[in-house]
Tab-separated table of N, CA and C in Angstrom:
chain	number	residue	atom	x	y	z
T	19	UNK	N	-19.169	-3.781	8.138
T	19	UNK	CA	-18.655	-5.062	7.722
T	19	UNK	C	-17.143	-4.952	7.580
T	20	UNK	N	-16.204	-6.067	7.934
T	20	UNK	CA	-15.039	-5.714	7.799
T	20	UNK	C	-14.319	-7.391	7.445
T	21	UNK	N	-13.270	-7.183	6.604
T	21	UNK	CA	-12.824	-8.641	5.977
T	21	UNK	C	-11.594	-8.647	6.458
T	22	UNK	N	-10.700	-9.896	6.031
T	22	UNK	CA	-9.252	-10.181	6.380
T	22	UNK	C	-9.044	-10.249	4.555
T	23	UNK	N	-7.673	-9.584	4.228
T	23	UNK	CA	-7.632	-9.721	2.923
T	23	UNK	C	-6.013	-9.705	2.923
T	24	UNK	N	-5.561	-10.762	2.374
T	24	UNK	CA	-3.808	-11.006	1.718
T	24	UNK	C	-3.775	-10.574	-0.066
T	25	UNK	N	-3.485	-9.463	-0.209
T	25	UNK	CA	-3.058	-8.899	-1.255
T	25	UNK	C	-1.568	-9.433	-1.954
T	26	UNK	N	-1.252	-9.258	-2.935
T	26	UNK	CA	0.349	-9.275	-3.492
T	26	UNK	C	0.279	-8.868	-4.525
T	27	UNK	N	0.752	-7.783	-5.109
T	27	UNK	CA	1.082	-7.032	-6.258
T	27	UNK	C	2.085	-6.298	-6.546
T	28	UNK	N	2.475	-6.239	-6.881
T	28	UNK	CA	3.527	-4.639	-7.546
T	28	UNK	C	3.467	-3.184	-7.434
T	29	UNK	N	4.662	-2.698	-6.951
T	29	UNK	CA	4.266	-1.215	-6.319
T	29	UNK	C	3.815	-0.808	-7.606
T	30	UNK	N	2.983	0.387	-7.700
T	30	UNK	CA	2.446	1.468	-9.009
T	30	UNK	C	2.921	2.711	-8.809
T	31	UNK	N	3.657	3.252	-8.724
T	31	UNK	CA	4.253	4.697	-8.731
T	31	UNK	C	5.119	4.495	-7.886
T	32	UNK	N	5.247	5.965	-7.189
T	32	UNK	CA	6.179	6.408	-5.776
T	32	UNK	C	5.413	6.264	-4.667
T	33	UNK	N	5.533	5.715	-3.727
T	33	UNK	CA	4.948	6.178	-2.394
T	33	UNK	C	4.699	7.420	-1.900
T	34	UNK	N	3.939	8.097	-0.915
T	34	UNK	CA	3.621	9.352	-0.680
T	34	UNK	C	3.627	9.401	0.837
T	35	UNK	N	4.718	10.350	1.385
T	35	UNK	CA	4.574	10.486	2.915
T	35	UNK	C	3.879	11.575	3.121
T	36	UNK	N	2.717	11.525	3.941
T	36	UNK	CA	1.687	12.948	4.546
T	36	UNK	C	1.790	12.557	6.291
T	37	UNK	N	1.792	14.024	6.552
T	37	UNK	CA	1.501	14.026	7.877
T	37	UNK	C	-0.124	13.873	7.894
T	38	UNK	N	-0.140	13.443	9.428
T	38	UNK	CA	-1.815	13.607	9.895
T	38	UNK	C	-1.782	14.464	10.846
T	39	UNK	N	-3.147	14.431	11.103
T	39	UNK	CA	-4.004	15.667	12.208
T	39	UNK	C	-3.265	15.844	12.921
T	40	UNK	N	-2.835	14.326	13.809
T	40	UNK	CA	-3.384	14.250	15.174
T	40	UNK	C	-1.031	13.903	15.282
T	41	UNK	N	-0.453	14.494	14.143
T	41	UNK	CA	0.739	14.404	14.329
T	41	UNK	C	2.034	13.319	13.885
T	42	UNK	N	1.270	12.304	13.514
T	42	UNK	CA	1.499	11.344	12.411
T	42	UNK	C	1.798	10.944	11.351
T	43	UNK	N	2.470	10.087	11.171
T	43	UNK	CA	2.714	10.206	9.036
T	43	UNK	C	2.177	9.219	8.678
T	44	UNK	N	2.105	8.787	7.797
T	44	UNK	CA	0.913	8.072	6.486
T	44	UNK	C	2.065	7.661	5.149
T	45	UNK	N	1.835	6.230	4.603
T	45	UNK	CA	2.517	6.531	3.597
T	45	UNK	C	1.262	5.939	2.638
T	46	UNK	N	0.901	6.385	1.550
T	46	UNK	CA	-0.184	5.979	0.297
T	46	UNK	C	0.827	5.266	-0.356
T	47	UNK	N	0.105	4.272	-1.014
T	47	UNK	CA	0.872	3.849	-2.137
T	47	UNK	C	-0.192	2.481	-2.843
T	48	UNK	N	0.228	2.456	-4.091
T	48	UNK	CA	-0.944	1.629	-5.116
T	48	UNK	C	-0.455	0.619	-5.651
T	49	UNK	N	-1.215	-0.700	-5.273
T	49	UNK	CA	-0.424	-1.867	-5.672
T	49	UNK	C	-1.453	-2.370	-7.325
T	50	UNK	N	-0.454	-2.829	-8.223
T	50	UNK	CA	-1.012	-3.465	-9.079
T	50	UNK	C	-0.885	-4.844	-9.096
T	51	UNK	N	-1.885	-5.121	-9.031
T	51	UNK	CA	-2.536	-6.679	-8.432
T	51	UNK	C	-3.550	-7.782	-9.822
T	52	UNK	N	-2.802	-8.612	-10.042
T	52	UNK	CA	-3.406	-9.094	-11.130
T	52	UNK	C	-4.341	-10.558	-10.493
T	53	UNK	N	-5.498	-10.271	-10.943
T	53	UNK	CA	-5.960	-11.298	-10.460
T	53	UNK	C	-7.026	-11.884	-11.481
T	54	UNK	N	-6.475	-13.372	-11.741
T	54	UNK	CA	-7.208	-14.297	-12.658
T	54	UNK	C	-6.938	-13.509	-13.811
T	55	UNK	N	-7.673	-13.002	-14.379
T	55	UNK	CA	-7.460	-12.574	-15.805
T	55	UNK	C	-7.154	-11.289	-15.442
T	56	UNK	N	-8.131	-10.555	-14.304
T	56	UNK	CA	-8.315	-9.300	-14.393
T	56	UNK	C	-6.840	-8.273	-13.695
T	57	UNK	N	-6.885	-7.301	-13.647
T	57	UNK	CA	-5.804	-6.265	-13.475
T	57	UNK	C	-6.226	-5.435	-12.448
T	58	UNK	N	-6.228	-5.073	-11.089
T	58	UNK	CA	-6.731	-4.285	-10.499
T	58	UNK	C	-5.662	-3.471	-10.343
T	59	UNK	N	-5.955	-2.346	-9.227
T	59	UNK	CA	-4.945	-1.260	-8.506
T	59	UNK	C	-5.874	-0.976	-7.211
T	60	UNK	N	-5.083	-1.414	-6.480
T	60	UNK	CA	-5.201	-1.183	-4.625
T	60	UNK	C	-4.654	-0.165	-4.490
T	61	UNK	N	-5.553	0.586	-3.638
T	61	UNK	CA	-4.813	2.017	-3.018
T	61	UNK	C	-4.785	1.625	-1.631
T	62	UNK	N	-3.585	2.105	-1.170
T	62	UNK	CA	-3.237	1.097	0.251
T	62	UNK	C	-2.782	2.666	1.096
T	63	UNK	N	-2.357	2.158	2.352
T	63	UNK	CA	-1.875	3.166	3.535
T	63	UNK	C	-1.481	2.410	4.655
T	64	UNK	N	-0.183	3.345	5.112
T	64	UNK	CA	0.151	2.455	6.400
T	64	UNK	C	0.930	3.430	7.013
T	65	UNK	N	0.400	3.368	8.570
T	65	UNK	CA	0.789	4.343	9.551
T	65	UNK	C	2.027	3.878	10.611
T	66	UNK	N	2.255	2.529	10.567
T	66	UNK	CA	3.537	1.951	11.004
T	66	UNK	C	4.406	2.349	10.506
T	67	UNK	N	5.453	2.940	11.686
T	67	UNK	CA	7.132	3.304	10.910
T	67	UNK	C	7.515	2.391	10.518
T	68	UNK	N	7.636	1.210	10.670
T	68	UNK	CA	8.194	0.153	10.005
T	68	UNK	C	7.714	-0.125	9.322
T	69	UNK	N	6.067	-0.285	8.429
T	69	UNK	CA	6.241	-0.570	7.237
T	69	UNK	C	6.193	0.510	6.468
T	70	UNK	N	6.212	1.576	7.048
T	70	UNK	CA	6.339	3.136	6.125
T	70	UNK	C	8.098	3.105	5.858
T	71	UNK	N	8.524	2.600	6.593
T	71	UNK	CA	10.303	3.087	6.289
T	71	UNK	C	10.327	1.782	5.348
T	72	UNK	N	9.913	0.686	5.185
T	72	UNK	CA	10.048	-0.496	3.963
T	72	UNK	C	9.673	-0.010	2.579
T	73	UNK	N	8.597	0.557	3.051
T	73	UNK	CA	7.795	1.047	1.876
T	73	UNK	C	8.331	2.088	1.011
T	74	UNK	N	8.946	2.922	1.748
T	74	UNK	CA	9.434	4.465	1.162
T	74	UNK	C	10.855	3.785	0.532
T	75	UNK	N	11.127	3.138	0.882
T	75	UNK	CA	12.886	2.191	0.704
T	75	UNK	C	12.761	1.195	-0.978
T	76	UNK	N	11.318	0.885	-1.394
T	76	UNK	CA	11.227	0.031	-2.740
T	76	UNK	C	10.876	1.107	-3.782
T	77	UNK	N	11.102	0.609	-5.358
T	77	UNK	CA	11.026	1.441	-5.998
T	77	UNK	C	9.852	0.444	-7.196
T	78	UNK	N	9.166	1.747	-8.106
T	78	UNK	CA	8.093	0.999	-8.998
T	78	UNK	C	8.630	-0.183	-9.026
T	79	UNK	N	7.401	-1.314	-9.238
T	79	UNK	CA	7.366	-2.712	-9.982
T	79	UNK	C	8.215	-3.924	-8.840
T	80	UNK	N	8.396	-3.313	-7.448
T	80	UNK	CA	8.806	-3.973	-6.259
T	80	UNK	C	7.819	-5.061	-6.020
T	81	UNK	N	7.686	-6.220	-5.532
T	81	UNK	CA	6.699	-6.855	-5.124
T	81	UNK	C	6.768	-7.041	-3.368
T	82	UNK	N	5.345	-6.746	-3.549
T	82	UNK	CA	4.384	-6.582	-1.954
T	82	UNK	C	3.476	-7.276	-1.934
T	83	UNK	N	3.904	-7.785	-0.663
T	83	UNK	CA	2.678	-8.945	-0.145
T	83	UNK	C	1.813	-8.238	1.214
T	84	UNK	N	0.658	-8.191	1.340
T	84	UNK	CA	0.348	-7.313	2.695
T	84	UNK	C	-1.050	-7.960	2.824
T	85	UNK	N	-1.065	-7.819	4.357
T	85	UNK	CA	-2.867	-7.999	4.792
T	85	UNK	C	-3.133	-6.860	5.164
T	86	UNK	N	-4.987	-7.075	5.191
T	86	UNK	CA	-5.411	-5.582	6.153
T	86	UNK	C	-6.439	-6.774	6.733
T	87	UNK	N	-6.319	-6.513	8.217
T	87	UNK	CA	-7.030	-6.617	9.456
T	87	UNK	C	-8.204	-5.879	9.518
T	88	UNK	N	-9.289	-6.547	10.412
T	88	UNK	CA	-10.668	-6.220	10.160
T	88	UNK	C	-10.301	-4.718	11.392
């Protein structure tokens, strides 16, 4: 099963650059996302240099708006 989802929250820490397997980088990073009453935290990833070089560039409590594609 796979959804379309528009997130917007606030960065939660530092971002994290890892390489992958196959030669690649990765950046993690955790959005705090308040929704209706409740408070979540999204753990997110993105393998685009461009939104990995945006991403690595904001600091805690930045606001991010992002989709993930099915």
């Amino acid at each position: 099963m796979s959804a379309l989802a528009l997130i917007a929250g606030r960065l939660h820490g530092e971002p994290t650059t890892r390489p992958t397997r196959n030669g690649g980088q990765v950046t993690f990073f955790k959005l705090r996302v308040v929704n209706g009453a409740e408070l979540e935290f999204w753990e997110c990833a993105r393998f685009s240099d461009t939104a990995r070089a945006e991403i690595e560039g904001l600091e805690q409590g930045a606001a991010i708006t992002g989709s993930r594609l099915p």
